[in-house]
PDB file of C-alpha atoms in Angstrom:
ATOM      1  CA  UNK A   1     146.129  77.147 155.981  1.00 62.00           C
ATOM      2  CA  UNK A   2     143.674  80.061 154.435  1.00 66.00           C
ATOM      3  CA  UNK A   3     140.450  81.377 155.147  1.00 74.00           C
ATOM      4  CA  UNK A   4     138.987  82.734 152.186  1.00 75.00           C
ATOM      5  CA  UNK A   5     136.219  85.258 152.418  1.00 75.00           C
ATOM      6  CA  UNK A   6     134.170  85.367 149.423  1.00 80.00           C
ATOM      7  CA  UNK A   7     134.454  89.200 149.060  1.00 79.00           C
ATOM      8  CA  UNK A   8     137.453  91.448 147.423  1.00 80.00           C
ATOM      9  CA  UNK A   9     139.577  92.787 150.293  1.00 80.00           C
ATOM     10  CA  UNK A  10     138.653  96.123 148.771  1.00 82.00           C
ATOM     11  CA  UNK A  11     135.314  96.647 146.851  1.00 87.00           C
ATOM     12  CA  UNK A  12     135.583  97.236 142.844  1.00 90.00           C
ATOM     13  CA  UNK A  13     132.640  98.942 140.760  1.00 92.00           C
ATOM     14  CA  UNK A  14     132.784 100.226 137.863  1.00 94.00           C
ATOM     15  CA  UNK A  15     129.988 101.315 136.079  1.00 91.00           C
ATOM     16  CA  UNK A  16     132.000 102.451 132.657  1.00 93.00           C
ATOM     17  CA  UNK A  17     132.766 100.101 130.017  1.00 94.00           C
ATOM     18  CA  UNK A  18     136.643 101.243 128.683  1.00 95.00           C
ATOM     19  CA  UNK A  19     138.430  98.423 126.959  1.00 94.00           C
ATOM     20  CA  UNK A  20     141.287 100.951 126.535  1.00 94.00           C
ATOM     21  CA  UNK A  21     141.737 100.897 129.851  1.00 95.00           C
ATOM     22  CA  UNK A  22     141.122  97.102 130.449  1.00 94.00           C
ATOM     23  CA  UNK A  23     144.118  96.819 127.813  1.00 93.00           C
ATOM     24  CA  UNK A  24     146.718  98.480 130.110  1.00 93.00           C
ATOM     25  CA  UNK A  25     145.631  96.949 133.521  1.00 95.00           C
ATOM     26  CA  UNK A  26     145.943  93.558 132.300  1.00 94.00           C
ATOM     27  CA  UNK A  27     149.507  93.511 132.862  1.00 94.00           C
ATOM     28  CA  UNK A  28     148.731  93.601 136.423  1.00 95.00           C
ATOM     29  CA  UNK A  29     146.592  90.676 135.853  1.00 95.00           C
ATOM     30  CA  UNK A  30     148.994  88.441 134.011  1.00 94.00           C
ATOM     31  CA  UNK A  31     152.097  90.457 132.549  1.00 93.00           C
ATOM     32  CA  UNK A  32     155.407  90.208 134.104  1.00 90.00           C
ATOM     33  CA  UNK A  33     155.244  92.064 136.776  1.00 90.00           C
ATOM     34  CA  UNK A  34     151.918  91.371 137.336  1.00 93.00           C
ATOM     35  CA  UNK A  35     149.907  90.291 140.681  1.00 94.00           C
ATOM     36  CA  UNK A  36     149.930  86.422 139.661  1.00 95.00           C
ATOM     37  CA  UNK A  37     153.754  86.642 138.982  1.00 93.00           C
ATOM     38  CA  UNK A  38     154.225  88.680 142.417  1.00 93.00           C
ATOM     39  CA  UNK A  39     152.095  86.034 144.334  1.00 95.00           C
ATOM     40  CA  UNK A  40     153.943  83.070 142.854  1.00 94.00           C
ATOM     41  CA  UNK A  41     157.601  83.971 143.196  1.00 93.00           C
ATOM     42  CA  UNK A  42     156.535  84.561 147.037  1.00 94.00           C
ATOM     43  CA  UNK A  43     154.885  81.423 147.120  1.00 95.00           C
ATOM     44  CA  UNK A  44     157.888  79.348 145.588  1.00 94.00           C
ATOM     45  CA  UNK A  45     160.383  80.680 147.310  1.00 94.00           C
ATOM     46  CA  UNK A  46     158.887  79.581 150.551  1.00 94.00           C
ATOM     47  CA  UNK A  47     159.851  76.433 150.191  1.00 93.00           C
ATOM     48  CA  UNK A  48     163.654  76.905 150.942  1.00 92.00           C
ATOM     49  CA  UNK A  49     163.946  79.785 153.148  1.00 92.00           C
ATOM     50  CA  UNK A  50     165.406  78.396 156.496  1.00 92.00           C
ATOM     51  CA  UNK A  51     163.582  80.385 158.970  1.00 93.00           C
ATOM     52  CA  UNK A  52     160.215  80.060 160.220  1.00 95.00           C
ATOM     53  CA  UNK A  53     159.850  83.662 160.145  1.00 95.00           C
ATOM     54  CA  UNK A  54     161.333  84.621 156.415  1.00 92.00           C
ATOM     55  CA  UNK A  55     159.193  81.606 155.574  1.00 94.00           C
ATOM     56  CA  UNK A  56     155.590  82.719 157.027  1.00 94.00           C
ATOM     57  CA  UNK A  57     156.394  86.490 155.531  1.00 93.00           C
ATOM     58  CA  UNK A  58     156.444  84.941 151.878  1.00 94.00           C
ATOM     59  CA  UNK A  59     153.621  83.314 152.762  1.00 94.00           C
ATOM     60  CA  UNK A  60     151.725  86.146 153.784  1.00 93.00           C
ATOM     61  CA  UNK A  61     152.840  88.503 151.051  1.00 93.00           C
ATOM     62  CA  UNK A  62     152.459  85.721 148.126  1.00 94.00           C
ATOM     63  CA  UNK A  63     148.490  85.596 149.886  1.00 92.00           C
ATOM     64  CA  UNK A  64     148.002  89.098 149.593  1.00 91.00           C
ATOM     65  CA  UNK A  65     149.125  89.414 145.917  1.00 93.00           C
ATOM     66  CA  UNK A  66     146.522  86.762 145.416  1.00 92.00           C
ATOM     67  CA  UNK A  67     144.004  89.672 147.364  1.00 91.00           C
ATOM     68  CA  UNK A  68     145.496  91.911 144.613  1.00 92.00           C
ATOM     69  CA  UNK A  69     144.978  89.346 141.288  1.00 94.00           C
ATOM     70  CA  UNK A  70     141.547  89.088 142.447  1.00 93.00           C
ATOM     71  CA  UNK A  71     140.737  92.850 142.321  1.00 93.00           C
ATOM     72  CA  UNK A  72     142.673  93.473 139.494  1.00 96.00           C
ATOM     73  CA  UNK A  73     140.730  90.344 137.436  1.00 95.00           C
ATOM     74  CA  UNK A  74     137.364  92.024 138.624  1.00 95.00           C
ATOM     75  CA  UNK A  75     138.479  95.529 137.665  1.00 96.00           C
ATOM     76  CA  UNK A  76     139.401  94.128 134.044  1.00 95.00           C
ATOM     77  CA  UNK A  77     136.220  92.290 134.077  1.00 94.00           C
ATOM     78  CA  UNK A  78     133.993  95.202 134.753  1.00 95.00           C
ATOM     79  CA  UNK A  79     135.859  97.445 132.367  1.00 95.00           C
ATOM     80  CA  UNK A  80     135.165  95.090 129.483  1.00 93.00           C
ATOM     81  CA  UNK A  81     132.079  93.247 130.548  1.00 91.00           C
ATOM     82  CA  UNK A  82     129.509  95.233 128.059  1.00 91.00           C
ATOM     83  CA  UNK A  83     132.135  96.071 125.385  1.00 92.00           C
ATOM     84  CA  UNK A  84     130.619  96.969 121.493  1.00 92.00           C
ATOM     85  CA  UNK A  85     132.625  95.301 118.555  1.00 92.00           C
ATOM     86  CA  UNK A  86     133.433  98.747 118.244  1.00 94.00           C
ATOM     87  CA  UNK A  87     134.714  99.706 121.356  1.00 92.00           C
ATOM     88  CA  UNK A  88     136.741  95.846 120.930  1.00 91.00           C
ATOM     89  CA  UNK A  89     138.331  97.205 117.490  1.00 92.00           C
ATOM     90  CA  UNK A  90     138.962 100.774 118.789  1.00 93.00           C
ATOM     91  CA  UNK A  91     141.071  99.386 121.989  1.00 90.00           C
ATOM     92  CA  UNK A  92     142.983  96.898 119.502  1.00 89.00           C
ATOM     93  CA  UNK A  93     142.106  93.865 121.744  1.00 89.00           C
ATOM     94  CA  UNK A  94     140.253  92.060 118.825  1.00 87.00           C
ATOM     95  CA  UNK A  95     142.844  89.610 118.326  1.00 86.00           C
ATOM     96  CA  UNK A  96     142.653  88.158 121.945  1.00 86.00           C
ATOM     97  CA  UNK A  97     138.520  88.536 121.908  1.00 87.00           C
ATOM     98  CA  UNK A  98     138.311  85.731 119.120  1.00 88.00           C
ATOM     99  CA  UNK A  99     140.403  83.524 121.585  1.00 87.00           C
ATOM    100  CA  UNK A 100     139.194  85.060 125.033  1.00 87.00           C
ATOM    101  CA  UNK A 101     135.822  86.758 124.229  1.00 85.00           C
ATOM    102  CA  UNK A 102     135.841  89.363 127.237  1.00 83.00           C
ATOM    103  CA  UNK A 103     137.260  86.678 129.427  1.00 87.00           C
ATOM    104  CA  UNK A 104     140.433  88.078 132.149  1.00 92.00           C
ATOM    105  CA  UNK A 105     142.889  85.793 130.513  1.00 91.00           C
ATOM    106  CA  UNK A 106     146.523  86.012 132.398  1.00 93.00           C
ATOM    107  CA  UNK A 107     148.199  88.179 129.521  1.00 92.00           C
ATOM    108  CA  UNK A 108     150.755  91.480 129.634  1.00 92.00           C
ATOM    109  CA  UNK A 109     148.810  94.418 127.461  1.00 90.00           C
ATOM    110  CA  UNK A 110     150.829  93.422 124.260  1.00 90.00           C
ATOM    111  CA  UNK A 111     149.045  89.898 124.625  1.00 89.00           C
ATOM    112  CA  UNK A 112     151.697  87.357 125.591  1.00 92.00           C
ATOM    113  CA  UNK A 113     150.299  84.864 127.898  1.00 93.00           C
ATOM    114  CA  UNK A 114     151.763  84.616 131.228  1.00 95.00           C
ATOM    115  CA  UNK A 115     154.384  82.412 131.867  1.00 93.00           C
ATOM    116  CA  UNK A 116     156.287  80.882 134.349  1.00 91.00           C
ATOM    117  CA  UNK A 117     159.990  82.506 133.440  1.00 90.00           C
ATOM    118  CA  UNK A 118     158.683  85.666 134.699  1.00 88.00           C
ATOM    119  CA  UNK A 119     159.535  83.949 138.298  1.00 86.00           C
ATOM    120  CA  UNK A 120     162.666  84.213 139.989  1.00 83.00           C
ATOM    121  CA  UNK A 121     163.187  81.476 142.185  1.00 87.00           C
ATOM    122  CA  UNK A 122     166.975  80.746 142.724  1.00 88.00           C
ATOM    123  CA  UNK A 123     166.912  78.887 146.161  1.00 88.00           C
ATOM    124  CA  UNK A 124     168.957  81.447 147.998  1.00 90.00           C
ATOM    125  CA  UNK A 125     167.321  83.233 150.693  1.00 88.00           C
ATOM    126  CA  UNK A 126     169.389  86.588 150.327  1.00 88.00           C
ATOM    127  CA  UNK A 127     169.246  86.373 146.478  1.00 89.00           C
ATOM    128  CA  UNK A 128     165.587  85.525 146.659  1.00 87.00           C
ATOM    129  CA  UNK A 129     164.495  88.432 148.797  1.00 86.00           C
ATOM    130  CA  UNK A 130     166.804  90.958 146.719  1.00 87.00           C
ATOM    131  CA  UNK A 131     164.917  90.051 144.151  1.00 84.00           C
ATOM    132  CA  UNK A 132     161.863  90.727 145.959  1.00 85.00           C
ATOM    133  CA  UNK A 133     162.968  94.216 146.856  1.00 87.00           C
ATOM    134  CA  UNK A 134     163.874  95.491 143.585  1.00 85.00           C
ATOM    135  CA  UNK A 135     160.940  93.677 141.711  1.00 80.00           C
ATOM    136  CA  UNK A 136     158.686  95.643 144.589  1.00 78.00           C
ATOM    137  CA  UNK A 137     160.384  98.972 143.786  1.00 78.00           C
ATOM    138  CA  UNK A 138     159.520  98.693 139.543  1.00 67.00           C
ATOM    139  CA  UNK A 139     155.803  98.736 140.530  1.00 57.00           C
ATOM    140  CA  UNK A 140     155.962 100.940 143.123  1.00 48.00           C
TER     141      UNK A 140
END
């Protein structure tokens, strides 16, 4: 079904080490409206739209957020990769360190794990892709 290349659709280095920063872009990682979230509300509601065509769009677009989680889990990544206890303290992320170290854990920036509520997935097509729409505009 997928052909994954084993490079980021767009390349990500960063050189800095800024927890700070690390600490806001995790949302995108794993926060509500995050790129995991995105890619699996796509992905589930697949399986009831009843048209090949509305079905193979939420397919494509729930593979592409998975594009996104991967740049956005490498960004956070190279933002905290050579952090100082310091730096850790400074950013406030020392709570999640003891559990995480500098691992990209699937968290919002206030630290609540993801979770699955975040998804709408109500099994009608035109509810479904409303949905969609305005949970595209928020990020936008």
């Amino acid at each position: 079904m997928w052909i994954y290349k084993k490079q980021l659709q767009f390349p990500v280095n960063i050189n800095a080490t800024d927890p700070r920063l690390a600490k806001v872009i995790i949302s995108q990682f794993g926060g509500a409206d995050g790129e995991l979230a995105a890619s699996m509300r796509y992905l589930s509601q697949r399986y009831h739209m009843p048209h090949p065509e509305a079905k193979a769009m939420l397919t494509d677009i729930g593979t592409e957020e998975l594009a996104h989680l991967e740049m956005v889990g490498s960004v956070v990544r190279q933002l905290t990769c050579r952090m100082s206890i310091a730096q850790i303290k400074a950013a406030g992320i020392d709570d999640s360190f003891v559990d995480h170290t500098n691992g990209v854990y699937l968290q919002s920036a206030a630290g609540h794990p993801f979770n699955a509520a975040y998804l709408q997935v109500k099994g009608d097509p035109i509810t479904d892709l409303h949905e969609n729409m305005a949970a595209d505009a928020a990020i936008a």
